[in-house]
Short mmCIF file of C-alpha atoms in Angstrom, two decimals:
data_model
loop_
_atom_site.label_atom_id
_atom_site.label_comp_id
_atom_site.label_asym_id
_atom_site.label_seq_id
_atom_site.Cartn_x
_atom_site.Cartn_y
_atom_site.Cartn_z
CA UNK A 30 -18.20 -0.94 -38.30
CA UNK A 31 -17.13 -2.92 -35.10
CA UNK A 32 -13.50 -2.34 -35.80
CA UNK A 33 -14.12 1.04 -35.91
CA UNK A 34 -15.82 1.51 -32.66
CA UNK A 35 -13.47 -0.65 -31.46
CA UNK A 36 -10.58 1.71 -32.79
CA UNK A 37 -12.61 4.99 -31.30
CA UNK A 38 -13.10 3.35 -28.06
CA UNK A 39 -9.62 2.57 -27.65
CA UNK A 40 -8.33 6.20 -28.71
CA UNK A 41 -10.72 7.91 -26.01
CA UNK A 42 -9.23 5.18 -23.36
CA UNK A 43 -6.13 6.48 -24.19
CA UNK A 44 -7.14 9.90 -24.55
CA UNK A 45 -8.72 9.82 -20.82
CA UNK A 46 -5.69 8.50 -19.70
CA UNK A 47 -3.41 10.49 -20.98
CA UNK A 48 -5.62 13.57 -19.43
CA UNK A 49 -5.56 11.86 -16.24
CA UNK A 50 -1.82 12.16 -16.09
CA UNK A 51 -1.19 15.12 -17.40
CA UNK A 52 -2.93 16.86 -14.36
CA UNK A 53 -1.24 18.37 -11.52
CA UNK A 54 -2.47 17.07 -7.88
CA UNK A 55 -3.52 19.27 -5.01
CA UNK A 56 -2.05 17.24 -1.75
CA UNK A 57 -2.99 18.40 1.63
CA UNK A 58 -0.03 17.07 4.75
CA UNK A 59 -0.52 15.75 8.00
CA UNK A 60 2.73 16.85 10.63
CA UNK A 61 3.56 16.10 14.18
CA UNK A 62 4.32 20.45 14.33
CA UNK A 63 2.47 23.47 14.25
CA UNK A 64 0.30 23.16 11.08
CA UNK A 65 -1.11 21.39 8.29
CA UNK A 66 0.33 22.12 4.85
CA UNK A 67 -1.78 22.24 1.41
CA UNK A 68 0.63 21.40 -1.62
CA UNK A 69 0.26 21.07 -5.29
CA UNK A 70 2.26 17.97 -6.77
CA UNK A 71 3.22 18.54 -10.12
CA UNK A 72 3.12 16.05 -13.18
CA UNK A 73 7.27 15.92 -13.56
CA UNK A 74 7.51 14.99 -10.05
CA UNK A 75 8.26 17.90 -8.11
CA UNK A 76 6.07 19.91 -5.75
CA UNK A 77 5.05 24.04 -5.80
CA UNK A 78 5.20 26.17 -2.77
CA UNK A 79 3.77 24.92 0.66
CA UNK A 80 0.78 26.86 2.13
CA UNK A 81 0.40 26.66 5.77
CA UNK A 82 -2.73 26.08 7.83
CA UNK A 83 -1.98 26.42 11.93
CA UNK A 84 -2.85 23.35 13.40
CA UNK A 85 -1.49 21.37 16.99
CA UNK A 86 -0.09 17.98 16.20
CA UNK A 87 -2.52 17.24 12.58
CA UNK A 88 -1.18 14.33 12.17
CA UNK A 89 -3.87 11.94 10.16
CA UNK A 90 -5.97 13.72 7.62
CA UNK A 91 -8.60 12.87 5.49
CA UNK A 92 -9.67 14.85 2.35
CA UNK A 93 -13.44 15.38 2.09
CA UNK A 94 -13.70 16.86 -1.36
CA UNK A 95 -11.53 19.80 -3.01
CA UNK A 96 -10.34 21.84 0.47
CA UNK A 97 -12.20 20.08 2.92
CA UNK A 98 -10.13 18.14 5.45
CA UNK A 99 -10.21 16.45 8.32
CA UNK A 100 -7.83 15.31 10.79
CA UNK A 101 -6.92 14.38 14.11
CA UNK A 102 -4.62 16.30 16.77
CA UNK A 103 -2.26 13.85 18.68
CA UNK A 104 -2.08 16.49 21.08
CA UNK A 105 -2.09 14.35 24.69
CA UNK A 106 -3.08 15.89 26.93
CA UNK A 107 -5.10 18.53 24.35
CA UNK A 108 -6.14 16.08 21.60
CA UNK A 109 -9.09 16.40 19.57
CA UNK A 110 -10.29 16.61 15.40
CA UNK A 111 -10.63 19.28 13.47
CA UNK A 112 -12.56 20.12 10.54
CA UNK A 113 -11.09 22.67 7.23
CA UNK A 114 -12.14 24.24 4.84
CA UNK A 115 -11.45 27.25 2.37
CA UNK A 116 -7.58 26.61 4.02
CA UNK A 117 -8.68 27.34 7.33
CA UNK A 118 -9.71 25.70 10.54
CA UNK A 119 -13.44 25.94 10.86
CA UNK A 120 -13.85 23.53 14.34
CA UNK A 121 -11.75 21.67 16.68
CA UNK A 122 -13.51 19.25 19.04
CA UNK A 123 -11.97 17.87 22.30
CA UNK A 124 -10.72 14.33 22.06
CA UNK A 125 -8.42 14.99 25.65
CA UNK A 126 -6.83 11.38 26.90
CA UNK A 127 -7.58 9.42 24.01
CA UNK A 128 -4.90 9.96 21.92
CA UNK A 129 -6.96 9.81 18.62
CA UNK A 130 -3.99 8.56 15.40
CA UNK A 131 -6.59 7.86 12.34
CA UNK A 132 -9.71 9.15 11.50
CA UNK A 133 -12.52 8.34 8.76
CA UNK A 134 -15.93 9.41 7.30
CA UNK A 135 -19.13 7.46 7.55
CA UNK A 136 -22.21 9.08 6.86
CA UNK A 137 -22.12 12.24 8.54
CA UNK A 138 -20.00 11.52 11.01
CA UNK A 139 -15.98 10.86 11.71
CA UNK A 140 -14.74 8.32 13.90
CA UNK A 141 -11.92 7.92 15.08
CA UNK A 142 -9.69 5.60 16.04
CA UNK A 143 -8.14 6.22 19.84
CA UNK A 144 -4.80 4.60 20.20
CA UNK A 145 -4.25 6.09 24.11
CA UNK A 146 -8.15 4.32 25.28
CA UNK A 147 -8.41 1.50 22.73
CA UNK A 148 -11.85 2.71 21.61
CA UNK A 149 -13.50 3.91 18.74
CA UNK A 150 -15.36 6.86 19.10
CA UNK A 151 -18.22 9.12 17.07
CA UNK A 152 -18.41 12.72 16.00
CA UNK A 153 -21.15 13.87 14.03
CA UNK A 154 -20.90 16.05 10.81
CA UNK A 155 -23.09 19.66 10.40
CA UNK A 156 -22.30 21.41 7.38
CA UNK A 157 -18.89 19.68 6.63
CA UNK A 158 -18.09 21.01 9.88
CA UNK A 159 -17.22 18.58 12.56
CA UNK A 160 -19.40 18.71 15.86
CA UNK A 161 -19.08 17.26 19.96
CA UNK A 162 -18.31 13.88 20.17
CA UNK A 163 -21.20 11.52 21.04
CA UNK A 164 -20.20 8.49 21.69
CA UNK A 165 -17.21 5.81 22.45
CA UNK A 166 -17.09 1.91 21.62
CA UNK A 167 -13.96 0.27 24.07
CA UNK A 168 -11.72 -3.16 23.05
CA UNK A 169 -10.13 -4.88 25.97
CA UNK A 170 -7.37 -6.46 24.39
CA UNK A 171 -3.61 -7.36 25.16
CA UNK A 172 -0.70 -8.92 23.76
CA UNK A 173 2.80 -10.97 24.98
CA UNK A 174 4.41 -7.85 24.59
CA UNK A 175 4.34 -5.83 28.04
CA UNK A 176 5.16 -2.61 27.24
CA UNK A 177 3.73 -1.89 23.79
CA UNK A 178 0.14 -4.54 24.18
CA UNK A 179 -0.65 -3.45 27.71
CA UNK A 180 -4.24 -3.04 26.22
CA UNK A 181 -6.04 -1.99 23.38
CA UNK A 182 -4.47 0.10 21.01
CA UNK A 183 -6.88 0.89 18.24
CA UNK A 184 -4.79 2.43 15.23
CA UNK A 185 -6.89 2.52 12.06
CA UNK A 186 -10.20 1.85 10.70
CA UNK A 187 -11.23 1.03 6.64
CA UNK A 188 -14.40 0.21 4.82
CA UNK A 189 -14.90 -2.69 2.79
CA UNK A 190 -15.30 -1.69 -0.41
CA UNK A 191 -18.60 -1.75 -2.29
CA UNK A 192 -16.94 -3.75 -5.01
CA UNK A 193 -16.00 -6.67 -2.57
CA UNK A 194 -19.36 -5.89 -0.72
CA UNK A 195 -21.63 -6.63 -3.84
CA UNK A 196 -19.33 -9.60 -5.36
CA UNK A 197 -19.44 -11.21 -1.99
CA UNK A 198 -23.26 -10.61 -0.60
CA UNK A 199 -22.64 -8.62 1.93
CA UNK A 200 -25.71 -6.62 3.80
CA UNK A 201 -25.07 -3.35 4.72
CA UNK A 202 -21.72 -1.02 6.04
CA UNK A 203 -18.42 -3.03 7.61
CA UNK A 204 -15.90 -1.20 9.28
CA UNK A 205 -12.85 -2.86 10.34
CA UNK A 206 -10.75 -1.57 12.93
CA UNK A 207 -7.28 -2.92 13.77
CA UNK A 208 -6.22 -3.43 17.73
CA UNK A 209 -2.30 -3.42 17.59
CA UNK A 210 -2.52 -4.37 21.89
CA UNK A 211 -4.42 -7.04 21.33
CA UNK A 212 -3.52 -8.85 18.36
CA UNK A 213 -6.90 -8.57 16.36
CA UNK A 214 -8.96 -6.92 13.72
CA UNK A 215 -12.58 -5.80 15.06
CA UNK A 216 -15.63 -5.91 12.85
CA UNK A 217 -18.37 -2.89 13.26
CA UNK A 218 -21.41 -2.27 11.10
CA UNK A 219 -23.96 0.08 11.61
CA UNK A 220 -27.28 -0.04 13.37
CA UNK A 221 -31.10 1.15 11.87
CA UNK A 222 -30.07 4.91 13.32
CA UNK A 223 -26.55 4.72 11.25
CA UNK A 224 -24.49 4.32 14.47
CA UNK A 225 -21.02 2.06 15.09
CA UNK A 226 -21.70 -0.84 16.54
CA UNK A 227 -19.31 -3.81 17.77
CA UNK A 228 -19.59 -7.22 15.95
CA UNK A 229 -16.95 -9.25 18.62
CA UNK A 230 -17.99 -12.83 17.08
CA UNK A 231 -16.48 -11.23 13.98
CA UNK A 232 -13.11 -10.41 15.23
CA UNK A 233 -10.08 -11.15 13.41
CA UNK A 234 -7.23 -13.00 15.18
CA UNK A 235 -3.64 -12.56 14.39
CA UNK A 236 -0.45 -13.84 15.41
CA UNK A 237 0.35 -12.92 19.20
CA UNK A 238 2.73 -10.57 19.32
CA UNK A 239 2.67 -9.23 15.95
CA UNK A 240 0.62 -6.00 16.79
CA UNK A 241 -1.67 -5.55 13.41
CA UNK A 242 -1.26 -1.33 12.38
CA UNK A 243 -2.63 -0.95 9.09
CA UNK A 244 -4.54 -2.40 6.28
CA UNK A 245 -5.15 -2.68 2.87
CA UNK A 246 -7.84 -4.33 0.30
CA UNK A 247 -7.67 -5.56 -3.08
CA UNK A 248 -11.37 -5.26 -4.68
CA UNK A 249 -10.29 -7.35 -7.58
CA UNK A 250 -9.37 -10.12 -6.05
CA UNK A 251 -11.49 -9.70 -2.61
CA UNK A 252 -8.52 -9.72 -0.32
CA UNK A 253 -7.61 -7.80 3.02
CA UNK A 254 -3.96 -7.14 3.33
CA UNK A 255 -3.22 -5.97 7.06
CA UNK A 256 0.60 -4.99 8.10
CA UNK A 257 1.51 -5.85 11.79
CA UNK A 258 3.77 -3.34 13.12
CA UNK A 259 5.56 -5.53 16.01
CA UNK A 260 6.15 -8.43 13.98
CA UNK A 261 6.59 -7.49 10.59
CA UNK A 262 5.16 -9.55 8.53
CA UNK A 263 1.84 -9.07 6.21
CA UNK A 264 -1.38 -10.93 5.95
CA UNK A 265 -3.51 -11.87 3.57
CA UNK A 266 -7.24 -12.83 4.10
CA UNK A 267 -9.69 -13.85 1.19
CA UNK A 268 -13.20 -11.67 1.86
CA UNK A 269 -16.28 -14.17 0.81
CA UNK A 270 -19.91 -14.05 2.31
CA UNK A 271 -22.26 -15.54 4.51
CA UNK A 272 -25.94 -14.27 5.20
CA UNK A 273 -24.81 -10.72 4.48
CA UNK A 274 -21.70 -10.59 7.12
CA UNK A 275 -18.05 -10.99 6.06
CA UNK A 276 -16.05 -14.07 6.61
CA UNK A 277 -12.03 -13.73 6.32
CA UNK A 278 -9.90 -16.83 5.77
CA UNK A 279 -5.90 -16.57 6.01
CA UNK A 280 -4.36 -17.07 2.93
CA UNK A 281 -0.86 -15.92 3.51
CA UNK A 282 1.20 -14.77 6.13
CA UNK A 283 5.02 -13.24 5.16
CA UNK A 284 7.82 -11.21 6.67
CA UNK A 285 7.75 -7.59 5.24
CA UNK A 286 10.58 -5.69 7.45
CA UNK A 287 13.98 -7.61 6.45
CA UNK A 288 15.49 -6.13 9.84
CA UNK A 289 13.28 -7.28 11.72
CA UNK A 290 12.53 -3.91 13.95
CA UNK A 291 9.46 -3.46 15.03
CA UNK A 292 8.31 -0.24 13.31
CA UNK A 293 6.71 -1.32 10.53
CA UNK A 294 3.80 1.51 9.42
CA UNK A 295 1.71 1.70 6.33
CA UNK A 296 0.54 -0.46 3.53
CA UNK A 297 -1.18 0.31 -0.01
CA UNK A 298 -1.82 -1.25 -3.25
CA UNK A 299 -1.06 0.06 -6.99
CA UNK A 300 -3.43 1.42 -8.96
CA UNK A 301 -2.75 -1.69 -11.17
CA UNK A 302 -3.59 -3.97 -8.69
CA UNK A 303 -0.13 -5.34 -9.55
CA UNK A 304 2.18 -4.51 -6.76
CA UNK A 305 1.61 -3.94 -3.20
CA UNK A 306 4.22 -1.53 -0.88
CA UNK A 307 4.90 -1.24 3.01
CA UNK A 308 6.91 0.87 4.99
CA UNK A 309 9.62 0.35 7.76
CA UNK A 310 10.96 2.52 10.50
CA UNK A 311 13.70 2.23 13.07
CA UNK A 312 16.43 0.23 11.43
CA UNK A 313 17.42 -0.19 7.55
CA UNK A 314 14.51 2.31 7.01
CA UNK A 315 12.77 1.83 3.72
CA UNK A 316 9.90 0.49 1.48
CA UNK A 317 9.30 -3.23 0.67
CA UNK A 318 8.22 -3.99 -2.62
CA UNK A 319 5.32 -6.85 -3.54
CA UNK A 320 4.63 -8.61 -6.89
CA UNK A 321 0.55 -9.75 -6.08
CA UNK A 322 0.06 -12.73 -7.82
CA UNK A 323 -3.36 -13.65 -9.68
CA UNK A 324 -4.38 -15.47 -6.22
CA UNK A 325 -4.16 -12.53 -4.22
CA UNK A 326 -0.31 -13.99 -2.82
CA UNK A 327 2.28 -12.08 -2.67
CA UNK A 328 6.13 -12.06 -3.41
CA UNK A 329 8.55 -9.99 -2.28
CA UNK A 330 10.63 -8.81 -4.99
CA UNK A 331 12.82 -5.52 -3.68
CA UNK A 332 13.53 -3.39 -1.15
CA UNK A 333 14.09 0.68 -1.48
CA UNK A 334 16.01 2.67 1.57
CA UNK A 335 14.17 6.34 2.24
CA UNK A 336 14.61 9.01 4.54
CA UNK A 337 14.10 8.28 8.20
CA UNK A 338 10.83 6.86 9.80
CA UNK A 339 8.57 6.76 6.66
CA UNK A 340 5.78 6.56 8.36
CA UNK A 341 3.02 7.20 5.89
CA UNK A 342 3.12 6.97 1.93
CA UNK A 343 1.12 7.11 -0.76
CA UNK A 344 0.60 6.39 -4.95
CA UNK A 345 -0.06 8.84 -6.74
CA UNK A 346 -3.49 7.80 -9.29
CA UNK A 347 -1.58 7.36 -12.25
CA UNK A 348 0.76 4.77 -11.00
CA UNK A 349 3.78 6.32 -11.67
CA UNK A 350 5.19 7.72 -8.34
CA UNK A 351 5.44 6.82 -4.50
CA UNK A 352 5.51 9.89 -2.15
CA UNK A 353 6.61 9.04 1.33
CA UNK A 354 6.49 10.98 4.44
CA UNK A 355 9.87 10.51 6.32
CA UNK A 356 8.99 12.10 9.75
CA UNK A 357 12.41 12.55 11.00
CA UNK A 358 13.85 13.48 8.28
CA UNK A 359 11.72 16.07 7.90
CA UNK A 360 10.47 16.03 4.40
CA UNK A 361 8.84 14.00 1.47
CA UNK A 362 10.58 12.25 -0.89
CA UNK A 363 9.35 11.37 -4.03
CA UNK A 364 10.35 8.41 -5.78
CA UNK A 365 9.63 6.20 -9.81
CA UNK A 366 7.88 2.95 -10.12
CA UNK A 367 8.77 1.01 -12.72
CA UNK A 368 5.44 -0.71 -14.49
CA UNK A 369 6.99 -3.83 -15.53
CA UNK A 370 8.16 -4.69 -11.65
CA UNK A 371 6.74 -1.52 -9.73
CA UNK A 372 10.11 -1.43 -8.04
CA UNK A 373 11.04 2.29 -7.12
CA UNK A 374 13.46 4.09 -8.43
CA UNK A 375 17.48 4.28 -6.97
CA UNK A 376 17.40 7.77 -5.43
CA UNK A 377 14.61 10.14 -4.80
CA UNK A 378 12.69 12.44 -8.17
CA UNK A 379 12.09 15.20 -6.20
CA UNK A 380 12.25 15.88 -2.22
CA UNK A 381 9.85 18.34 0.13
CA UNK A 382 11.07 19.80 3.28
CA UNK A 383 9.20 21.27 6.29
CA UNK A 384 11.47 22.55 8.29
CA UNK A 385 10.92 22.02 11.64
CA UNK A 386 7.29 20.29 11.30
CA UNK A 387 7.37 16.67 10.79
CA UNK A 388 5.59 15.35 7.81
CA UNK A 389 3.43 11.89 8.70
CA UNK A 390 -0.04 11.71 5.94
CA UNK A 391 -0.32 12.45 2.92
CA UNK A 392 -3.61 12.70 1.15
CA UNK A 393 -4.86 13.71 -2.64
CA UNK A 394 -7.37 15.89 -3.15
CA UNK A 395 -10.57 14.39 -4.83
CA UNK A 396 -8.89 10.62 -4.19
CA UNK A 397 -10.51 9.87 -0.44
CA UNK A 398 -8.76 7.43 1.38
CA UNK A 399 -12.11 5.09 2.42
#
């Protein structure tokens, strides 16, 4: 009798998963142009036909649920966030001077995270539709680096999970927000009215110099993996608990960009948990490929060239492919992991081109990026 449930249970495992891949994606595309593209990505790889949304500058965007977007509009001196739905633009809300480069839901509100000020600000949520910003929390931070860590340069914000937040104790909602001016990671939570507010005896310090962009966690083995864009290099923190708040310790600290250039962008983790992937820009452009050992450590084991300035990327649910947005090049490429290694795959599957908009995000519809 146990065998047999045993048999059953494996068959629908493999039945679920096997439905799980056999279904297309609908992908909506951030650009630095004049709109904000809805895609389907198909199952062998390749893409259907772009529909266009007119947008300034949409550069990060968020999925909120099947069509329902957000996103922010690096528009200096005309910046702001809008809100979509039903493939249309429903509001945009000034954001002038602050430069706004990454964006994410709490509650119902989006904040943002405003590279130009160094601040983080708030912008409540009325119907899906995004209203008047309300508030703004400001870093004063620097770095050795004159012209790039002037001051604060906040560039993204993520959640802890609620896997690492039950496993490790932790009371209530932590945001973490990464300063690339001034060489830290900042800790907010939210007050008894649901509101952002700063935790400074919580901050995060990195390596001067190394500029800390974005960040990634691995809920399985409660680790924070942040990728500093001036220096290059990745590191790992283990997440563990003390009366409710997050404590990080440094685990690991490696070189990511083998050229050594300063543009180093995004990070993510596979589905597996296995492998771990960050981009490069301005020299020997590419993707850099980890093995994550059962630690939380990583190894570098390969390196894959892309178009040029991949900026953003992302894995697609299933595992099985890597879609990167190379801005200058104008287009997304698509490219194989291999399960065994998760190295990618020689030359692109498939490629997506925008013409004269520059791709930068990419996000799946129904998979929010937390």
């Amino acid at each position: 009798m146990n065998l047999r449930i045993n048999i059953m249970a494996a068959f629908s495992a493999a039945l679920m998963l096997s439905s799980c891949s056999r279904g297309d994606l609908d992908l909506v595309v951030g650009t630095y142009g004049h709109n904000l593209y809805e895609v389907t990505f198909k199952t062998d790889g390749t893409f259907g036909p772009l529909r266009a949304i007119p947008s300034e500058n949409p550069s990060f965007v968020i999925q909120d649920g099947p069509g329902h977007y957000f996103a922010v509009s690096e528009n200096d001196p005309q910046s702001g966030v809008y809100s979509y739905s039903e493939s249309r633009v429903t509001a945009f809300r000034d954001h002038s001077d602050f430069c706004p480069c990454h964006l994410l839901r709490v509650g119902d509100m989006i904040l943002t995270a405003d590279y130009g000020k160094g601040s983080v600000s708030v912008f409540p949520i009325q119907d899906e539709v995004v209203q008047p910003k309300t508030a703004s929390i400001f870093f004063d931070g620097s770095g050795p680096d004159s012209l790039r860590q002037s001051h604060s340069h906040i560039h993204q914000m993520r959640r802890i999970p609620e896997g690492i937040c039950r496993s490790q104790g932790l009371s209530g909602d932590w945001i973490l927000a990464t300063d690339l001016g001034g060489d830290s990671i900042y800790l907010l939570t939210l007050d008894e009215n649901g509101n952002p507010v700063d935790c400074p005896e919580l901050a995060i310090s990195l390596e001067e110099g190394t500029g800390p962009r974005h960040m990634e966690f691995s809920p399985e083995g409660n680790m924070l993996y942040c990728l500093s864009e001036l220096g290059g290099k990745v590191f790992a923190f283990r997440i563990s608990g003390e009366g409710g708040r997050p404590v990080f310790t440094q685990v690991q600290v490696l070189k990511a960009d083998p050229a050594d250039a300063g543009g180093s962008a995004d990070i993510h983790i596979h589905p597996s948990g296995k492998f771990l992937y960050t981009s490069h820009r301005l020299s020997n452009d590419g993707i850099s490929v980890f093995r994550v050992a059962s630690d939380g450590t990583l190894e570098m084991t390969s390196y894959r060239n892309t178009g040029i300035h991949p900026r953003n990327f992302r894995i697609t649910p299933d595992g099985r492919f890597l879609l990167v947005a190379c801005r200058d090049s104008h287009c997304i490429q698509v490219f194989g992991i291999d399960p065994d290694d998760g190295s990618l795959s020689e030359n692109p599957i498939s490629t997506l081109d925008f013409g004269s908009d520059q791709p930068v995000c990419i996000e799946f519809d129904g998979h929010i990026q937390s």
